[in-house]
Amino acid sequence: MPVKTYWLEHAWLGTHVEPGVALEVGADGRIAALRTGAETPPPGAEVLRGLTVPGLANAHSHAFHRALRSLVQVGSGTFWTWREFMYQVAQNLTPDTYFALARAAYAEMALAGITNVGEFHYVHHAPGGAPYADPNAMGEALIEAAAAAGIRITLLDTAYLSSGFGEAPNPHQLRFSDGTADAWAERVSALKPRGHALIGAAIHSVRAVPADQLATVARWAQERQAPLHVHLSEQTAENEACQAAHGRTPTQLLADHGVLGPRTTGVHNTHLTDGDIALLGGTTTGTCMCPTTERDLADGIGPATRLQQAGSPLSLGSDSHAVIDLLEEARAMELNERLRSRTRGHWTANALLTAATADGHAALGLADAGRLEAGALADFTTIALDSVRTAGPLPRLGAETAVFAATASDVRHTVVGGRHVVRDGAHTLVPDVPSALAESIAALRG
């Protein structure tokens, strides 16, 4: 018997919008059955008006960057000047303040329809680099913050060992570093998955992990069949420094050390050669695009169409949280490509929603999420079709409306594991998300 039944006024089923869908949730938090043609709600069903889609996957997040919003918009500068502001915020984090900020940021994600976050986590130790009594106190704070906000998390514990191609960490980076990849592996092995949390790995970048230690991180992930992510060719300066140090591109360096593959996702993948694209596609290494951050930092527009055509699955992330809106990330990927190519229609709305749902969850190790079908995790979100942004189009164009008109503000419901986390636009676990954000960010001001 189902534990709960939802009636979806309209549901996106991956290829089309279906009116009148009854969705049954089992005791295991999975979709037990999905029935189309339900013109009216079954007795006792919870009614979700609007367009219901699978829960959105935020495949790349740095939770503490949420404290940088607006602060880094004063004046001009580059990625490298932005990074100095980031270091200042990172220095003020403690396990308690990080929990409070991440809980609020993850609650904001739930309000935006995100049911799973890939947290690219590298603030491991106390300022100065001394481990906490629990060496994973910061990672545990993030896992608990996701639980408190009602969403899933893949903690991508990040190896960050160098300030650049073998140079010692700078004073700001000492709390990021475990010293060696072996020490990183020993620490992260103590982290355990739980119902709402998976443990994955990340290589911060080829700058931050010496070449002779890349294989250690890759091997750790391979042994556990865990997702492995890496910032890749975000900046031309990184490419130039890698060529100077190793005589090859960052992508080629990763390939040489066994990092690429179907469980690996390159984040950004902005400045790539034709050979890089062939390597990533040929190994089915994924690509996570973060358009709102990439344009905020003036990084450039990555070759997403060519990567996908070569065989690299696409996912989306909010990265620095200039905004938290996966619908905007999906829209921006298409519109960026239109600006560059001066042609329209590189991806359909269905393809963009797939990047934001099924392919994003797969990049985070959840192949059983991101679809409205029996057996999948009962994670879904409902987008209003009657707001000032979305009113007017026919419901059968709901995918196009969601991607090209709606925003996070149009999310009305978010359900994770069959449980309502956001109901009628209000978070059920964090009563006042704006205050939680304001208070946790104020606590970090030095």
Short mmCIF file of C-alpha atoms in Angstrom, two decimals:
data_model
loop_
_atom_site.label_atom_id
_atom_site.label_comp_id
_atom_site.label_asym_id
_atom_site.label_seq_id
_atom_site.Cartn_x
_atom_site.Cartn_y
_atom_site.Cartn_z
CA MET A 1 0.00 0.00 0.00
CA PRO A 2 1.29 3.49 -0.77
CA VAL A 3 2.24 5.68 2.17
CA LYS A 4 1.14 8.80 0.31
CA THR A 5 -0.41 9.73 -3.01
CA TYR A 6 0.20 12.97 -4.87
CA TRP A 7 -1.93 14.20 -7.73
CA LEU A 8 0.11 16.20 -10.23
CA GLU A 9 -1.94 18.64 -12.27
CA HIS A 10 0.76 18.49 -14.96
CA ALA A 11 3.94 16.40 -14.92
CA TRP A 12 7.04 16.50 -17.08
CA LEU A 13 7.88 12.89 -17.88
CA GLY A 14 11.19 13.47 -19.64
CA THR A 15 9.86 13.84 -23.17
CA HIS A 16 6.53 15.60 -22.75
CA VAL A 17 4.09 17.14 -20.28
CA GLU A 18 1.29 14.84 -19.15
CA PRO A 19 -1.89 16.21 -17.52
CA GLY A 20 -3.41 14.45 -14.53
CA VAL A 21 -0.83 12.10 -13.02
CA ALA A 22 -1.26 10.14 -9.78
CA LEU A 23 2.06 9.43 -8.07
CA GLU A 24 2.25 6.96 -5.20
CA VAL A 25 5.11 7.03 -2.70
CA GLY A 26 6.13 3.88 -0.83
CA ALA A 27 7.46 3.52 2.70
CA ASP A 28 11.00 3.46 1.27
CA GLY A 29 10.67 7.03 -0.03
CA ARG A 30 10.58 5.88 -3.65
CA ILE A 31 7.92 6.20 -6.31
CA ALA A 32 5.84 3.06 -5.99
CA ALA A 33 3.58 3.74 -8.97
CA LEU A 34 2.84 6.42 -11.53
CA ARG A 35 -0.56 6.52 -13.24
CA THR A 36 -1.44 8.84 -16.10
CA GLY A 37 -4.95 9.79 -17.17
CA ALA A 38 -6.05 10.68 -13.65
CA GLU A 39 -8.36 13.52 -14.55
CA THR A 40 -9.29 14.24 -10.93
CA PRO A 41 -7.36 13.74 -7.69
CA PRO A 42 -7.79 10.30 -6.09
CA PRO A 43 -9.42 10.34 -2.65
CA GLY A 44 -6.96 11.56 -0.03
CA ALA A 45 -4.32 12.60 -2.56
CA GLU A 46 -2.24 15.73 -2.00
CA VAL A 47 -2.85 18.07 -4.91
CA LEU A 48 0.11 19.79 -6.60
CA ARG A 49 -1.09 22.52 -8.99
CA GLY A 50 1.31 23.58 -11.71
CA LEU A 51 4.09 21.64 -13.47
CA THR A 52 5.83 18.92 -11.46
CA VAL A 53 9.32 17.92 -12.57
CA PRO A 54 11.92 15.67 -10.96
CA GLY A 55 13.91 17.33 -8.20
CA LEU A 56 16.68 19.56 -9.53
CA ALA A 57 20.31 18.58 -8.94
CA ASN A 58 22.81 21.31 -8.07
CA ALA A 59 25.93 19.48 -9.18
CA HIS A 60 28.44 22.10 -8.02
CA SER A 61 28.22 24.15 -4.83
CA HIS A 62 30.56 25.94 -2.46
CA ALA A 63 28.12 26.67 0.38
CA PHE A 64 30.23 29.35 2.06
CA HIS A 65 30.37 31.40 -1.15
CA ARG A 66 26.76 32.35 -0.42
CA ALA A 67 28.24 34.90 1.99
CA LEU A 68 29.97 36.62 -0.95
CA ARG A 69 26.78 37.62 -2.75
CA SER A 70 26.80 41.37 -3.53
CA LEU A 71 30.03 41.85 -1.56
CA VAL A 72 32.04 40.91 -4.65
CA GLN A 73 29.95 43.10 -6.97
CA VAL A 74 31.49 46.34 -5.72
CA GLY A 75 33.89 47.76 -8.27
CA SER A 76 35.64 45.68 -10.92
CA GLY A 77 38.35 43.05 -10.84
CA THR A 78 39.10 39.51 -11.97
CA PHE A 79 38.69 35.95 -10.72
CA TRP A 80 41.91 36.42 -8.79
CA THR A 81 40.74 39.54 -6.94
CA TRP A 82 37.41 37.79 -6.24
CA ARG A 83 39.44 34.97 -4.71
CA GLU A 84 40.87 37.31 -2.06
CA PHE A 85 37.34 38.07 -0.80
CA MET A 86 36.64 34.33 -0.76
CA TYR A 87 39.71 33.70 1.42
CA GLN A 88 38.54 36.31 3.94
CA VAL A 89 35.19 34.59 4.38
CA ALA A 90 36.78 31.14 4.53
CA GLN A 91 39.06 32.24 7.37
CA ASN A 92 36.06 33.02 9.59
CA LEU A 93 34.35 29.65 9.22
CA THR A 94 34.03 27.26 12.16
CA PRO A 95 32.05 24.00 12.25
CA ASP A 96 29.19 25.86 13.98
CA THR A 97 29.13 28.89 11.70
CA TYR A 98 29.52 26.67 8.64
CA PHE A 99 26.55 24.55 9.73
CA ALA A 100 24.40 27.66 10.16
CA LEU A 101 25.36 29.15 6.79
CA ALA A 102 25.09 25.86 4.89
CA ARG A 103 21.70 25.07 6.48
CA ALA A 104 20.41 28.43 5.29
CA ALA A 105 21.96 28.10 1.82
CA TYR A 106 20.60 24.58 1.40
CA ALA A 107 17.18 25.78 2.54
CA GLU A 108 17.38 28.43 -0.18
CA MET A 109 18.16 25.62 -2.61
CA ALA A 110 15.10 23.66 -1.47
CA LEU A 111 12.98 26.76 -2.07
CA ALA A 112 14.43 26.79 -5.60
CA GLY A 113 13.38 23.17 -6.25
CA ILE A 114 16.80 21.62 -5.62
CA THR A 115 16.62 18.23 -3.93
CA ASN A 116 20.29 17.21 -4.13
CA VAL A 117 23.49 19.24 -3.86
CA GLY A 118 27.04 18.34 -4.83
CA GLU A 119 29.12 20.16 -2.22
CA PHE A 120 32.68 20.68 -3.45
CA HIS A 121 34.16 20.89 0.04
CA TYR A 122 37.71 22.00 0.77
CA VAL A 123 37.63 24.00 4.03
CA HIS A 124 38.76 21.06 6.16
CA HIS A 125 40.85 22.33 9.09
CA ALA A 126 41.12 25.22 11.52
CA PRO A 127 42.84 28.45 10.42
CA GLY A 128 46.56 27.73 10.24
CA GLY A 129 45.93 24.15 9.18
CA ALA A 130 45.61 22.35 12.53
CA PRO A 131 43.00 19.56 12.36
CA TYR A 132 39.90 19.80 14.51
CA ALA A 133 39.46 17.15 17.23
CA ASP A 134 37.24 15.44 14.68
CA PRO A 135 39.29 15.87 11.47
CA ASN A 136 36.04 15.81 9.47
CA ALA A 137 34.17 18.31 11.64
CA MET A 138 33.62 20.70 8.73
CA GLY A 139 32.39 17.99 6.38
CA GLU A 140 30.09 16.61 9.06
CA ALA A 141 28.68 20.12 9.55
CA LEU A 142 27.74 20.20 5.86
CA ILE A 143 26.14 16.76 5.97
CA GLU A 144 24.09 17.74 9.00
CA ALA A 145 23.17 21.07 7.41
CA ALA A 146 21.72 19.27 4.39
CA ALA A 147 19.67 17.04 6.70
CA ALA A 148 18.40 20.08 8.60
CA ALA A 149 17.39 21.72 5.32
CA GLY A 150 15.69 18.55 4.09
CA ILE A 151 17.78 17.87 0.97
CA ARG A 152 20.26 15.24 -0.14
CA ILE A 153 23.99 15.89 -0.39
CA THR A 154 26.92 14.32 -2.17
CA LEU A 155 29.89 15.57 -0.17
CA LEU A 156 32.70 15.89 -2.69
CA ASP A 157 35.58 15.98 -0.23
CA THR A 158 38.31 17.88 -1.99
CA ALA A 159 42.05 17.36 -2.13
CA TYR A 160 43.70 20.81 -2.08
CA LEU A 161 47.42 20.50 -1.39
CA SER A 162 49.28 23.27 -3.21
CA SER A 163 49.01 26.93 -4.11
CA GLY A 164 50.09 26.08 -7.63
CA PHE A 165 51.97 23.25 -9.33
CA GLY A 166 53.90 22.05 -6.31
CA GLU A 167 54.21 25.35 -4.44
CA ALA A 168 53.39 25.23 -0.73
CA PRO A 169 49.92 26.42 0.28
CA ASN A 170 49.69 30.13 1.05
CA PRO A 171 48.56 31.11 4.57
CA HIS A 172 44.89 31.26 3.51
CA GLN A 173 45.09 27.78 2.00
CA LEU A 174 46.62 26.01 5.01
CA ARG A 175 43.21 25.06 6.32
CA PHE A 176 42.38 23.48 2.96
CA SER A 177 45.40 21.18 2.87
CA ASP A 178 45.99 17.69 4.28
CA GLY A 179 49.65 17.90 3.22
CA THR A 180 49.58 14.87 0.91
CA ALA A 181 47.02 12.94 -1.06
CA ASP A 182 47.62 9.91 1.16
CA ALA A 183 46.77 11.98 4.25
CA TRP A 184 43.69 13.31 2.45
CA ALA A 185 42.60 9.73 1.64
CA GLU A 186 43.09 8.61 5.24
CA ARG A 187 40.95 11.46 6.55
CA VAL A 188 38.14 11.20 4.03
CA SER A 189 37.92 7.43 4.49
CA ALA A 190 36.50 8.08 7.95
CA LEU A 191 33.44 9.83 6.45
CA LYS A 192 30.49 7.49 6.11
CA PRO A 193 27.45 7.73 3.83
CA ARG A 194 24.00 7.86 5.34
CA GLY A 195 20.41 7.98 4.16
CA HIS A 196 20.56 11.48 2.70
CA ALA A 197 24.31 11.69 2.07
CA LEU A 198 26.86 10.13 -0.27
CA ILE A 199 30.62 10.62 -0.01
CA GLY A 200 32.52 11.44 -3.17
CA ALA A 201 35.90 12.94 -3.99
CA ALA A 202 37.25 15.97 -5.75
CA ILE A 203 40.54 17.25 -7.06
CA HIS A 204 40.40 20.98 -6.57
CA SER A 205 42.36 21.61 -9.77
CA VAL A 206 45.63 20.65 -11.43
CA ARG A 207 47.07 23.72 -9.72
CA ALA A 208 46.17 22.48 -6.27
CA VAL A 209 47.07 18.77 -6.49
CA PRO A 210 50.59 17.90 -7.68
CA ALA A 211 50.66 15.65 -10.73
CA ASP A 212 52.30 12.75 -8.88
CA GLN A 213 49.40 12.70 -6.39
CA LEU A 214 46.47 12.86 -8.81
CA ALA A 215 46.33 9.08 -9.14
CA THR A 216 45.92 8.65 -5.38
CA VAL A 217 42.68 10.63 -5.40
CA ALA A 218 41.47 8.89 -8.55
CA ARG A 219 42.23 5.47 -7.05
CA TRP A 220 40.31 6.30 -3.84
CA ALA A 221 37.22 7.15 -5.89
CA GLN A 222 37.63 4.14 -8.17
CA GLU A 223 37.86 1.69 -5.27
CA ARG A 224 34.57 3.01 -3.88
CA GLN A 225 32.85 3.61 -7.23
CA ALA A 226 32.34 7.15 -5.98
CA PRO A 227 31.86 10.30 -8.05
CA LEU A 228 35.02 12.33 -8.67
CA HIS A 229 34.86 16.01 -9.63
CA VAL A 230 37.56 18.51 -10.63
CA HIS A 231 37.69 22.19 -11.53
CA LEU A 232 39.04 22.06 -15.08
CA SER A 233 40.38 24.84 -17.30
CA GLU A 234 38.28 27.53 -15.68
CA GLN A 235 41.00 30.12 -16.29
CA THR A 236 43.41 30.62 -19.19
CA ALA A 237 46.11 31.37 -16.60
CA GLU A 238 45.73 27.83 -15.26
CA ASN A 239 46.17 26.39 -18.75
CA GLU A 240 49.28 28.46 -19.35
CA ALA A 241 50.83 27.50 -16.01
CA CYS A 242 50.09 23.82 -16.65
CA GLN A 243 51.73 23.99 -20.06
CA ALA A 244 54.78 25.64 -18.49
CA ALA A 245 55.00 23.05 -15.70
CA HIS A 246 54.09 19.88 -17.60
CA GLY A 247 54.08 20.63 -21.32
CA ARG A 248 50.44 19.65 -21.70
CA THR A 249 46.94 20.91 -21.03
CA PRO A 250 45.17 20.23 -17.72
CA THR A 251 42.86 17.75 -19.48
CA GLN A 252 45.82 15.86 -20.91
CA LEU A 253 47.49 15.83 -17.49
CA LEU A 254 44.37 14.37 -15.87
CA ALA A 255 44.12 11.75 -18.61
CA ASP A 256 47.76 10.75 -18.09
CA HIS A 257 47.08 10.05 -14.41
CA GLY A 258 43.86 8.08 -14.77
CA VAL A 259 41.47 10.77 -13.58
CA LEU A 260 39.07 10.86 -16.52
CA GLY A 261 36.17 8.45 -16.91
CA PRO A 262 32.38 8.04 -16.63
CA ARG A 263 32.27 8.71 -12.86
CA THR A 264 34.35 11.89 -13.26
CA THR A 265 32.92 15.34 -13.88
CA GLY A 266 34.96 18.34 -15.00
CA VAL A 267 33.54 21.56 -13.63
CA HIS A 268 33.52 24.54 -16.01
CA ASN A 269 35.62 22.98 -18.83
CA THR A 270 35.78 26.47 -20.28
CA HIS A 271 39.07 26.87 -22.15
CA LEU A 272 39.63 23.59 -23.99
CA THR A 273 41.50 22.53 -27.10
CA ASP A 274 40.01 20.24 -29.73
CA GLY A 275 42.13 17.45 -28.25
CA ASP A 276 40.77 18.16 -24.76
CA ILE A 277 37.19 17.91 -26.01
CA ALA A 278 37.96 14.60 -27.71
CA LEU A 279 39.55 13.24 -24.52
CA LEU A 280 36.63 14.25 -22.31
CA GLY A 281 34.01 12.96 -24.72
CA GLY A 282 35.89 9.77 -25.54
CA THR A 283 36.11 8.85 -21.85
CA THR A 284 32.49 9.97 -21.20
CA THR A 285 33.81 12.32 -18.54
CA GLY A 286 30.99 14.66 -17.57
CA THR A 287 30.84 18.44 -17.79
CA CYS A 288 29.20 20.61 -15.13
CA MET A 289 28.45 24.06 -16.45
CA CYS A 290 27.87 26.91 -13.97
CA PRO A 291 26.81 29.76 -16.27
CA THR A 292 25.79 32.34 -13.67
CA THR A 293 29.17 32.05 -11.93
CA GLU A 294 31.14 31.79 -15.16
CA ARG A 295 29.61 35.05 -16.41
CA ASP A 296 29.85 36.70 -12.97
CA LEU A 297 33.59 36.01 -12.86
CA ALA A 298 34.05 36.84 -16.55
CA ASP A 299 35.51 33.36 -17.10
CA GLY A 300 34.15 32.84 -20.59
CA ILE A 301 31.66 30.52 -22.29
CA GLY A 302 32.60 26.86 -22.34
CA PRO A 303 32.09 24.68 -25.44
CA ALA A 304 29.10 22.82 -24.02
CA THR A 305 27.55 21.86 -27.35
CA ARG A 306 30.79 20.40 -28.67
CA LEU A 307 31.43 18.57 -25.41
CA GLN A 308 28.00 16.95 -25.45
CA GLN A 309 28.34 16.02 -29.10
CA ALA A 310 31.69 14.40 -28.27
CA GLY A 311 30.09 12.27 -25.55
CA SER A 312 30.38 14.32 -22.35
CA PRO A 313 27.10 14.36 -20.33
CA LEU A 314 26.07 17.82 -19.14
CA SER A 315 25.01 18.85 -15.64
CA LEU A 316 24.49 22.23 -13.99
CA GLY A 317 25.62 23.96 -10.80
CA SER A 318 25.24 27.26 -9.00
CA ASP A 319 28.89 27.24 -7.85
CA SER A 320 29.50 30.60 -6.12
CA HIS A 321 25.76 31.22 -5.63
CA ALA A 322 25.67 34.58 -7.38
CA VAL A 323 22.10 33.34 -7.66
CA ILE A 324 20.63 29.99 -6.66
CA ASP A 325 18.36 29.13 -9.55
CA LEU A 326 18.86 25.96 -11.60
CA LEU A 327 16.22 27.10 -14.10
CA GLU A 328 18.36 30.16 -14.75
CA GLU A 329 21.46 27.95 -15.13
CA ALA A 330 19.66 25.84 -17.74
CA ARG A 331 18.40 28.91 -19.57
CA ALA A 332 21.81 30.57 -19.45
CA MET A 333 23.57 27.57 -21.00
CA GLU A 334 21.37 27.83 -24.07
CA LEU A 335 21.37 31.64 -24.25
CA ASN A 336 25.15 31.87 -23.82
CA GLU A 337 25.55 29.54 -26.78
CA ARG A 338 23.14 31.66 -28.81
CA LEU A 339 25.23 34.76 -28.13
CA ARG A 340 28.44 33.03 -29.12
CA SER A 341 27.11 31.30 -32.23
CA ARG A 342 24.40 33.78 -33.23
CA THR A 343 22.08 30.85 -33.84
CA ARG A 344 19.16 29.58 -31.74
CA GLY A 345 18.00 26.23 -30.47
CA HIS A 346 21.09 24.28 -29.43
CA TRP A 347 19.16 22.31 -26.80
CA THR A 348 15.46 21.65 -26.45
CA ALA A 349 13.76 22.51 -23.18
CA ASN A 350 13.55 18.76 -22.51
CA ALA A 351 17.32 18.40 -22.94
CA LEU A 352 18.01 21.33 -20.62
CA LEU A 353 15.68 19.94 -17.96
CA THR A 354 17.43 16.58 -18.29
CA ALA A 355 20.77 18.27 -17.56
CA ALA A 356 19.20 19.89 -14.49
CA THR A 357 17.64 16.63 -13.28
CA ALA A 358 18.62 13.10 -14.33
CA ASP A 359 22.11 13.90 -15.60
CA GLY A 360 22.86 16.13 -12.62
CA HIS A 361 21.86 13.42 -10.16
CA ALA A 362 23.91 10.85 -12.08
CA ALA A 363 26.97 13.11 -11.82
CA LEU A 364 26.46 13.04 -8.04
CA GLY A 365 26.21 9.26 -7.85
CA LEU A 366 22.40 9.01 -7.80
CA ALA A 367 21.41 7.17 -10.94
CA ASP A 368 18.04 6.40 -9.34
CA ALA A 369 16.96 10.04 -9.07
CA GLY A 370 15.89 12.72 -11.52
CA ARG A 371 13.01 10.83 -13.14
CA LEU A 372 9.30 10.56 -12.45
CA GLU A 373 8.98 6.80 -12.78
CA ALA A 374 8.35 3.79 -10.57
CA GLY A 375 11.42 2.82 -8.53
CA ALA A 376 13.03 6.25 -8.63
CA LEU A 377 13.55 8.32 -5.49
CA ALA A 378 10.39 10.30 -4.73
CA ASP A 379 12.13 13.65 -5.16
CA PHE A 380 10.23 16.24 -7.19
CA THR A 381 9.35 19.90 -7.39
CA THR A 382 6.34 21.84 -8.64
CA ILE A 383 6.62 25.06 -10.64
CA ALA A 384 3.70 27.48 -10.83
CA LEU A 385 2.12 27.96 -14.25
CA ASP A 386 0.04 30.92 -13.13
CA SER A 387 2.62 33.47 -11.96
CA VAL A 388 3.30 36.75 -13.78
CA ARG A 389 6.22 35.01 -15.48
CA THR A 390 4.53 31.75 -16.41
CA ALA A 391 0.86 32.57 -17.03
CA GLY A 392 -0.44 32.35 -20.59
CA PRO A 393 1.31 29.49 -22.42
CA LEU A 394 -0.52 26.21 -22.91
CA PRO A 395 0.32 23.66 -20.20
CA ARG A 396 1.73 21.28 -22.83
CA LEU A 397 4.51 23.86 -23.25
CA GLY A 398 5.34 23.55 -19.56
CA ALA A 399 8.95 22.49 -20.17
CA GLU A 400 9.55 25.54 -22.35
CA THR A 401 7.83 27.76 -19.79
CA ALA A 402 9.92 26.35 -16.94
CA VAL A 403 13.25 26.73 -18.72
CA PHE A 404 12.76 29.96 -20.63
CA ALA A 405 10.43 31.98 -18.37
CA ALA A 406 10.22 30.64 -14.82
CA THR A 407 12.61 31.41 -11.98
CA ALA A 408 13.27 29.91 -8.57
CA SER A 409 10.55 32.23 -7.26
CA ASP A 410 7.99 30.16 -9.14
CA VAL A 411 8.72 26.98 -7.19
CA ARG A 412 5.69 26.12 -5.06
CA HIS A 413 6.51 22.67 -3.68
CA THR A 414 9.62 20.56 -3.13
CA VAL A 415 9.30 16.94 -2.04
CA VAL A 416 12.30 14.80 -1.00
CA GLY A 417 11.85 11.10 -0.33
CA GLY A 418 8.10 11.63 -0.41
CA ARG A 419 8.25 14.29 2.32
CA HIS A 420 7.15 17.87 1.73
CA VAL A 421 10.17 20.12 2.37
CA VAL A 422 8.69 23.19 0.68
CA ARG A 423 4.92 23.61 0.74
CA ASP A 424 3.18 26.52 -1.00
CA GLY A 425 6.49 28.35 -1.27
CA ALA A 426 7.38 28.05 2.43
CA HIS A 427 10.11 25.88 3.88
CA THR A 428 8.68 23.38 6.36
CA LEU A 429 11.91 22.86 8.36
CA VAL A 430 13.52 26.32 8.32
CA PRO A 431 10.69 28.74 9.16
CA ASP A 432 12.44 31.98 8.13
CA VAL A 433 15.08 31.31 5.49
CA PRO A 434 15.89 35.00 4.81
CA SER A 435 16.62 35.60 8.51
CA ALA A 436 18.68 32.41 8.69
CA LEU A 437 20.76 33.64 5.76
CA ALA A 438 21.17 37.16 7.11
CA GLU A 439 22.16 35.99 10.59
CA SER A 440 24.61 33.33 9.45
CA ILE A 441 26.30 35.70 7.00
CA ALA A 442 26.52 38.49 9.58
CA ALA A 443 28.31 36.06 11.92
CA LEU A 444 31.12 35.71 9.35
CA ARG A 445 31.91 39.38 8.95
CA GLY A 446 35.39 39.97 10.24
#
